[in-house]
């Protein structure tokens, strides 16, 4: 076995990161199998808006999915943590509205998400849609339709393969319901992912293990902000590093004060607003930071010390998942460099169960 295969054999987190494209294929098949049920749910209920909810990684997944749903379906869509929907429903469910609730949960068992769903159903009669990885759970029981990508199941506490598989399912469902012709082109994603992981694994390892970098900032806007937030959580959960996520243009408004020679600024570049985003990256390089840019097409060297290009030809609404493998590997290798075990992240458990409501 190669050195990389040896490591994957030793760590289930690394193995799950490296094998995730197969779960993307399964996610596409799951949406395809449920086409009629998805169309029926969306067309039969005259929804006024969409609320997307989850916890931790799946809240960040909700942040990536909500703008996509609004763009594809033409209805207001908002991502909220399940705890907010549970505790402050009046700030989220608009009077007279008929929202579609989309719950996202790897386990389908997180107490906040289950309770928020049950509470929501006492206020609104509409069917609930769920995306997850495990059948027979409390959330599946509360849902009219569940898109379950069982190939996304993982031993890891931190979400990697499960997260990207659920993202592909959500993007494919949005494309289906929005009548987006790109759904067919999304079939290319698994092969693109395999190629990307093979080509960029060493760069992710090199940057993850470079102890010059002590501060990490993940920048993303629009559909990419949720993914930047997830990349940040991977870095924190696995390696206990100083890291934060920001909307691209927000970084100038104070947080850039933290940029120094030990900083890696990671840009999840869009194609539609790249000129604004490249300007931010150029400025951060002038402040002494190094930049890693992830983009579909190559960017000028004066903005990127390091870059990863997907060359997918897919629009942003169809290829968000391609940002993830390198960023997951970056967090994984920084964890190793920090003598942390990514398979046993500090203080964390796979599911957060809360005591029975008092
Ligand atoms: C939500 C979650 C994960 C986190 C950890 C604890 O789980 O917060 O995002 O990584 O595993 O649980 P789920 O509702 O998506 O199963």
Short mmCIF file of C-alpha atoms and ligand atoms in Angstrom, two decimals:
data_model
loop_
_atom_site.label_atom_id
_atom_site.label_comp_id
_atom_site.label_asym_id
_atom_site.label_seq_id
_atom_site.Cartn_x
_atom_site.Cartn_y
_atom_site.Cartn_z
CA UNK A 1 0.00 0.00 0.00
CA UNK A 2 1.15 3.59 -0.63
CA UNK A 3 2.06 5.86 2.25
CA UNK A 4 -1.30 7.62 1.89
CA UNK A 5 -3.20 4.33 1.79
CA UNK A 6 -1.33 3.21 4.90
CA UNK A 7 -2.39 6.35 6.74
CA UNK A 8 -5.98 6.00 5.53
CA UNK A 9 -5.97 2.45 6.83
CA UNK A 10 -4.91 3.73 10.26
CA UNK A 11 -7.40 6.59 10.50
CA UNK A 12 -11.11 6.30 9.80
CA UNK A 13 -11.35 10.08 9.47
CA UNK A 14 -8.77 10.13 6.68
CA UNK A 15 -10.35 7.10 5.03
CA UNK A 16 -13.75 8.79 5.07
CA UNK A 17 -12.32 11.99 3.57
CA UNK A 18 -10.60 10.04 0.79
CA UNK A 19 -13.63 7.91 -0.06
CA UNK A 20 -16.28 10.65 -0.05
CA UNK A 21 -16.82 10.85 -3.85
CA UNK A 22 -18.54 7.44 -3.71
CA UNK A 23 -21.01 8.91 -1.20
CA UNK A 24 -21.63 11.85 -3.58
CA UNK A 25 -22.65 9.30 -6.24
CA UNK A 26 -25.05 7.70 -3.77
CA UNK A 27 -26.51 11.12 -2.91
CA UNK A 28 -27.24 11.81 -6.57
CA UNK A 29 -28.92 8.41 -6.88
CA UNK A 30 -31.02 9.07 -3.75
CA UNK A 31 -32.38 12.31 -5.24
CA UNK A 32 -33.01 10.58 -8.54
CA UNK A 33 -34.97 7.83 -6.77
CA UNK A 34 -37.10 10.43 -4.96
CA UNK A 35 -37.77 12.78 -7.87
CA UNK A 36 -41.55 12.26 -7.92
CA UNK A 37 -41.91 12.51 -4.14
CA UNK A 38 -39.80 15.69 -4.04
CA UNK A 39 -41.81 17.33 -6.84
CA UNK A 40 -45.09 16.34 -5.17
CA UNK A 41 -44.01 17.70 -1.77
CA UNK A 42 -42.92 21.01 -3.26
CA UNK A 43 -45.86 21.54 -5.66
CA UNK A 44 -48.71 20.36 -3.44
CA UNK A 45 -48.19 22.62 -0.43
CA UNK A 46 -47.97 26.21 -1.69
CA UNK A 47 -45.03 27.03 0.59
CA UNK A 48 -44.37 30.74 1.17
CA UNK A 49 -40.74 30.32 2.27
CA UNK A 50 -38.15 27.78 3.39
CA UNK A 51 -36.50 27.32 6.79
CA UNK A 52 -33.36 25.17 6.81
CA UNK A 53 -32.03 23.96 10.15
CA UNK A 54 -29.37 21.78 11.79
CA UNK A 55 -26.67 21.92 14.48
CA UNK A 56 -22.90 22.38 14.26
CA UNK A 57 -21.74 21.11 10.88
CA UNK A 58 -25.31 20.65 9.71
CA UNK A 59 -26.14 24.25 10.67
CA UNK A 60 -23.23 25.32 8.46
CA UNK A 61 -24.57 23.01 5.78
CA UNK A 62 -27.91 24.81 6.18
CA UNK A 63 -26.08 28.13 5.64
CA UNK A 64 -24.73 26.78 2.35
CA UNK A 65 -28.09 25.35 1.25
CA UNK A 66 -30.51 28.20 2.08
CA UNK A 67 -29.12 30.76 -0.44
CA UNK A 68 -29.05 28.01 -3.05
CA UNK A 69 -32.71 27.11 -2.46
CA UNK A 70 -33.73 30.78 -2.66
CA UNK A 71 -31.85 31.18 -5.95
CA UNK A 72 -33.21 27.96 -7.46
CA UNK A 73 -36.80 28.06 -6.16
CA UNK A 74 -37.52 31.79 -6.00
CA UNK A 75 -38.84 31.69 -2.43
CA UNK A 76 -37.25 33.32 0.64
CA UNK A 77 -34.99 30.76 2.35
CA UNK A 78 -33.23 31.14 5.69
CA UNK A 79 -30.81 28.97 7.68
CA UNK A 80 -31.07 28.92 11.46
CA UNK A 81 -29.52 26.81 14.24
CA UNK A 82 -32.08 24.29 15.52
CA UNK A 83 -31.73 25.76 19.01
CA UNK A 84 -32.93 29.16 17.71
CA UNK A 85 -35.94 27.60 15.99
CA UNK A 86 -36.71 25.72 19.20
CA UNK A 87 -36.28 28.64 21.62
CA UNK A 88 -37.22 31.69 19.52
CA UNK A 89 -39.72 30.42 16.91
CA UNK A 90 -41.52 33.78 16.77
CA UNK A 91 -38.32 35.37 15.40
CA UNK A 92 -38.17 32.81 12.59
CA UNK A 93 -41.67 31.64 11.62
CA UNK A 94 -43.36 34.70 10.10
CA UNK A 95 -47.05 35.33 10.95
CA UNK A 96 -49.33 33.85 8.29
CA UNK A 97 -46.44 32.06 6.59
CA UNK A 98 -46.46 28.47 5.40
CA UNK A 99 -42.77 27.52 5.44
CA UNK A 100 -41.19 24.30 4.25
CA UNK A 101 -38.98 23.07 7.08
CA UNK A 102 -35.86 21.28 5.80
CA UNK A 103 -33.94 19.55 8.60
CA UNK A 104 -30.38 18.40 8.00
CA UNK A 105 -28.79 15.94 10.43
CA UNK A 106 -26.21 13.20 9.94
CA UNK A 107 -27.52 11.17 12.89
CA UNK A 108 -31.19 12.16 12.71
CA UNK A 109 -31.10 12.06 16.51
CA UNK A 110 -29.71 15.43 17.74
CA UNK A 111 -32.04 16.54 20.52
CA UNK A 112 -32.26 20.22 19.50
CA UNK A 113 -33.14 19.36 15.92
CA UNK A 114 -35.73 16.76 16.94
CA UNK A 115 -37.34 19.10 19.48
CA UNK A 116 -37.31 22.05 17.06
CA UNK A 117 -39.04 19.92 14.44
CA UNK A 118 -41.72 18.70 16.85
CA UNK A 119 -42.29 22.26 18.09
CA UNK A 120 -42.51 23.57 14.51
CA UNK A 121 -45.12 20.92 13.66
CA UNK A 122 -47.36 22.17 16.48
CA UNK A 123 -47.34 25.59 14.79
CA UNK A 124 -47.45 24.69 11.08
CA UNK A 125 -49.21 21.72 9.48
CA UNK A 126 -46.95 21.44 6.42
CA UNK A 127 -44.86 18.35 5.65
CA UNK A 128 -41.20 18.36 6.81
CA UNK A 129 -38.31 17.36 4.53
CA UNK A 130 -35.20 15.73 6.03
CA UNK A 131 -31.70 15.07 4.71
CA UNK A 132 -29.54 12.64 6.68
CA UNK A 133 -27.50 9.45 6.69
CA UNK A 134 -29.31 7.03 9.02
CA UNK A 135 -32.76 5.38 8.67
CA UNK A 136 -35.18 4.70 11.51
CA UNK A 137 -34.38 7.84 13.50
CA UNK A 138 -36.55 10.34 15.36
CA UNK A 139 -36.13 12.92 12.60
CA UNK A 140 -37.05 10.46 9.86
CA UNK A 141 -40.20 9.61 11.86
CA UNK A 142 -41.12 13.31 11.98
CA UNK A 143 -40.63 13.82 8.22
CA UNK A 144 -42.95 13.41 5.25
CA UNK A 145 -39.90 12.68 3.10
CA UNK A 146 -36.30 11.82 4.07
CA UNK A 147 -33.39 11.81 1.62
CA UNK A 148 -31.00 9.38 3.36
CA UNK A 149 -27.47 8.90 2.05
CA UNK A 150 -26.40 5.82 4.01
CA UNK A 151 -23.06 5.77 2.17
CA UNK A 152 -22.32 9.01 4.06
CA UNK A 153 -22.35 7.18 7.38
CA UNK A 154 -19.02 7.45 9.18
CA UNK A 155 -17.21 6.45 12.35
CA UNK A 156 -15.76 9.96 12.71
CA UNK A 157 -17.10 12.31 15.30
CA UNK A 158 -16.31 15.19 12.95
CA UNK A 159 -18.42 15.25 9.81
CA UNK A 160 -16.57 14.89 6.49
CA UNK A 161 -18.01 12.32 4.07
CA UNK A 162 -21.47 12.68 5.62
CA UNK A 163 -21.40 16.48 5.25
CA UNK A 164 -20.39 16.47 1.60
CA UNK A 165 -22.86 13.71 0.74
CA UNK A 166 -25.73 15.63 2.35
CA UNK A 167 -24.61 18.80 0.52
CA UNK A 168 -24.73 17.00 -2.83
CA UNK A 169 -28.21 15.67 -2.01
CA UNK A 170 -29.39 19.19 -1.14
CA UNK A 171 -27.84 20.75 -4.25
CA UNK A 172 -29.30 18.05 -6.48
CA UNK A 173 -32.75 18.42 -4.89
CA UNK A 174 -32.58 22.20 -5.38
CA UNK A 175 -31.58 21.74 -9.03
CA UNK A 176 -34.39 19.21 -9.55
CA UNK A 177 -37.09 21.40 -8.04
CA UNK A 178 -35.72 24.50 -9.74
CA UNK A 179 -35.75 22.79 -13.13
CA UNK A 180 -32.02 23.45 -13.44
CA UNK A 181 -30.49 21.66 -16.42
CA UNK A 182 -27.24 21.46 -14.42
CA UNK A 183 -28.65 18.45 -12.54
CA UNK A 184 -27.40 16.23 -15.33
CA UNK A 185 -23.94 17.83 -15.20
CA UNK A 186 -23.76 17.16 -11.46
CA UNK A 187 -23.23 13.51 -12.37
CA UNK A 188 -19.61 14.54 -13.07
CA UNK A 189 -18.98 15.45 -9.43
CA UNK A 190 -17.79 12.04 -8.12
CA UNK A 191 -15.14 11.69 -10.84
CA UNK A 192 -14.09 15.34 -10.36
CA UNK A 193 -13.77 14.67 -6.64
CA UNK A 194 -11.58 11.59 -7.14
CA UNK A 195 -9.27 13.55 -9.47
CA UNK A 196 -9.13 16.52 -7.09
CA UNK A 197 -8.26 14.44 -4.04
CA UNK A 198 -5.52 12.56 -5.90
CA UNK A 199 -4.04 15.78 -7.28
CA UNK A 200 -4.25 17.98 -4.18
CA UNK A 201 -3.73 15.62 -1.24
CA UNK A 202 -0.03 16.45 -0.96
CA UNK A 203 -0.61 20.23 -1.04
CA UNK A 204 -3.17 19.91 1.78
CA UNK A 205 -0.70 17.83 3.79
CA UNK A 206 2.14 20.31 3.13
CA UNK A 207 0.09 23.32 4.26
CA UNK A 208 -1.47 21.45 7.17
CA UNK A 209 1.93 20.44 8.49
CA UNK A 210 3.62 23.83 7.93
CA UNK A 211 4.00 25.13 11.46
CA UNK A 212 4.71 28.63 10.14
CA UNK A 213 0.91 28.95 9.98
CA UNK A 214 -0.62 29.60 13.39
CA UNK A 215 -3.77 31.51 12.38
CA UNK A 216 -6.30 30.37 9.77
CA UNK A 217 -9.07 32.50 8.25
CA UNK A 218 -11.60 30.95 5.90
CA UNK A 219 -13.34 33.45 3.62
CA UNK A 220 -16.44 32.75 1.56
CA UNK A 221 -19.47 34.69 0.34
CA UNK A 222 -22.92 33.77 -0.95
CA UNK A 223 -23.15 30.00 -1.34
CA UNK A 224 -19.57 29.67 -0.07
CA UNK A 225 -19.97 31.25 3.37
CA UNK A 226 -21.52 28.13 4.89
CA UNK A 227 -18.68 26.04 3.44
CA UNK A 228 -16.08 28.46 4.83
CA UNK A 229 -17.77 28.10 8.23
CA UNK A 230 -17.62 24.31 7.96
CA UNK A 231 -13.94 24.40 6.94
CA UNK A 232 -13.30 26.54 10.01
CA UNK A 233 -15.13 24.06 12.25
CA UNK A 234 -13.05 21.17 10.83
CA UNK A 235 -9.85 23.11 11.64
CA UNK A 236 -11.05 23.83 15.19
CA UNK A 237 -12.60 20.42 15.95
CA UNK A 238 -9.67 18.35 14.73
CA UNK A 239 -6.59 20.52 15.42
CA UNK A 240 -7.66 22.99 18.17
CA UNK A 241 -6.13 25.81 16.06
CA UNK A 242 -6.92 29.53 16.08
CA UNK A 243 -9.27 29.86 13.14
CA UNK A 244 -12.35 31.82 12.10
CA UNK A 245 -14.67 32.14 9.12
CA UNK A 246 -15.89 35.39 7.57
CA UNK A 247 -17.80 36.66 4.59
CA UNK A 248 -15.11 37.77 2.13
CA UNK A 249 -15.76 41.53 2.23
CA UNK A 250 -16.38 41.50 5.99
CA UNK A 251 -12.79 40.47 6.69
CA UNK A 252 -11.52 44.01 6.07
CA UNK A 253 -13.91 45.47 8.66
CA UNK A 254 -11.75 44.64 11.68
CA UNK A 255 -10.78 40.95 11.63
CA UNK A 256 -7.93 41.60 9.17
CA UNK A 257 -6.11 43.23 12.09
CA UNK A 258 -5.14 39.64 13.00
CA UNK A 259 -3.26 39.01 9.74
CA UNK A 260 0.49 38.52 10.25
CA UNK A 261 3.37 36.47 8.82
CA UNK A 262 1.97 33.36 10.54
CA UNK A 263 -1.43 33.62 8.90
CA UNK A 264 -3.00 31.51 6.15
CA UNK A 265 -6.02 33.18 4.54
CA UNK A 266 -8.08 30.56 2.69
CA UNK A 267 -10.35 31.99 -0.01
CA UNK A 268 -13.31 29.95 -1.29
CA UNK A 269 -13.56 31.97 -4.49
CA UNK A 270 -16.77 32.46 -6.41
CA UNK A 271 -16.80 33.00 -10.18
CA UNK A 272 -19.48 35.68 -10.09
CA UNK A 273 -17.80 38.05 -7.58
CA UNK A 274 -14.18 36.95 -7.90
CA UNK A 275 -12.82 40.43 -8.70
CA UNK A 276 -13.98 41.71 -5.29
CA UNK A 277 -12.63 38.62 -3.59
CA UNK A 278 -9.26 38.70 -5.34
CA UNK A 279 -8.82 42.31 -4.15
CA UNK A 280 -9.24 41.16 -0.54
CA UNK A 281 -6.70 38.38 -1.02
CA UNK A 282 -4.15 40.75 -2.61
CA UNK A 283 -4.51 43.11 0.35
CA UNK A 284 -3.99 40.28 2.85
CA UNK A 285 -0.80 39.25 1.09
CA UNK A 286 0.46 42.82 1.45
CA UNK A 287 -0.21 42.52 5.20
CA UNK A 288 2.12 39.52 5.35
CA UNK A 289 -0.43 36.73 5.17
CA UNK A 290 -0.13 33.80 2.79
CA UNK A 291 -3.19 32.87 0.71
CA UNK A 292 -4.64 29.54 -0.40
CA UNK A 293 -7.27 30.08 -3.09
CA UNK A 294 -9.81 27.43 -4.10
CA UNK A 295 -11.52 28.33 -7.38
CA UNK A 296 -12.96 26.69 -10.45
CA UNK A 297 -10.62 28.57 -12.77
CA UNK A 298 -7.02 29.63 -12.09
CA UNK A 299 -6.34 33.00 -10.49
CA UNK A 300 -3.39 35.43 -10.94
CA UNK A 301 -0.30 34.58 -8.89
CA UNK A 302 -0.36 37.99 -7.17
CA UNK A 303 -3.51 36.90 -5.29
CA UNK A 304 -2.59 33.30 -4.49
CA UNK A 305 0.47 31.87 -2.83
CA UNK A 306 -1.15 28.48 -3.28
CA UNK A 307 -4.19 27.56 -5.38
CA UNK A 308 -6.50 24.64 -6.09
CA UNK A 309 -8.50 24.72 -9.33
CA UNK A 310 -11.46 22.40 -9.91
CA UNK A 311 -11.79 23.03 -13.67
CA UNK A 312 -15.31 21.58 -13.41
CA UNK A 313 -17.05 24.01 -15.76
CA UNK A 314 -20.03 23.72 -13.39
CA UNK A 315 -21.85 26.77 -12.00
CA UNK A 316 -21.54 27.65 -8.30
CA UNK A 317 -25.00 26.21 -7.66
CA UNK A 318 -23.81 22.75 -8.65
CA UNK A 319 -20.21 22.36 -7.43
CA UNK A 320 -19.93 23.63 -3.85
CA UNK A 321 -18.86 20.18 -2.68
CA UNK A 322 -15.55 20.49 -4.57
CA UNK A 323 -14.23 23.03 -2.03
CA UNK A 324 -14.48 20.49 0.81
CA UNK A 325 -11.90 17.66 0.43
CA UNK A 326 -8.81 19.90 0.46
CA UNK A 327 -10.15 21.90 3.42
CA UNK A 328 -10.98 18.72 5.36
CA UNK A 329 -7.48 17.39 4.66
CA UNK A 330 -5.97 20.73 5.76
CA UNK A 331 -7.66 20.37 9.14
CA UNK A 332 -6.74 16.68 9.36
CA UNK A 333 -3.02 17.25 8.77
CA UNK A 334 -2.88 20.27 11.07
CA UNK A 335 -4.38 18.01 13.77
CA UNK A 336 -1.59 15.49 13.22
CA UNK A 337 0.99 18.33 13.32
CA UNK A 338 -0.58 19.49 16.60
CA UNK A 339 -0.34 15.95 18.04
CA UNK A 340 -4.13 15.67 18.08
CA UNK A 341 -6.00 12.52 17.07
CA UNK A 342 -8.65 13.51 14.48
CA UNK A 343 -10.47 10.26 15.19
CA UNK A 344 -10.94 11.33 18.83
CA UNK A 345 -11.50 15.13 18.77
CA UNK A 346 -11.09 16.90 22.11
CA UNK A 347 -14.34 17.27 24.16
CA UNK A 348 -16.61 16.14 21.30
CA UNK A 349 -19.14 13.33 20.79
CA UNK A 350 -20.85 12.08 17.66
CA UNK A 351 -24.31 13.22 18.70
CA UNK A 352 -25.40 15.81 21.29
CA UNK A 353 -28.23 14.42 23.40
CA UNK A 354 -29.83 16.81 25.92
CA UNK A 355 -31.51 15.92 29.19
CA UNK A 356 -35.33 15.61 28.99
CA UNK A 357 -36.90 19.05 28.81
CA UNK A 358 -37.44 20.36 32.35
C1 LIG B 1 -24.78 17.66 14.76
C2 LIG B 1 -23.41 17.79 15.47
C3 LIG B 1 -22.28 17.69 14.49
C4 LIG B 1 -20.94 17.74 15.18
C5 LIG B 1 -20.84 16.68 16.26
C6 LIG B 1 -22.03 16.80 17.21
O1 LIG B 1 -25.02 16.32 14.48
O2 LIG B 1 -23.33 19.05 16.11
O3 LIG B 1 -22.38 18.77 13.58
O4 LIG B 1 -19.92 17.54 14.22
O5 LIG B 1 -20.84 15.45 15.62
O6 LIG B 1 -23.29 16.78 16.47
P1 LIG B 1 -26.16 15.86 13.45
O7 LIG B 1 -27.49 16.44 13.92
O8 LIG B 1 -25.80 16.39 12.09
O9 LIG B 1 -26.13 14.36 13.54
#
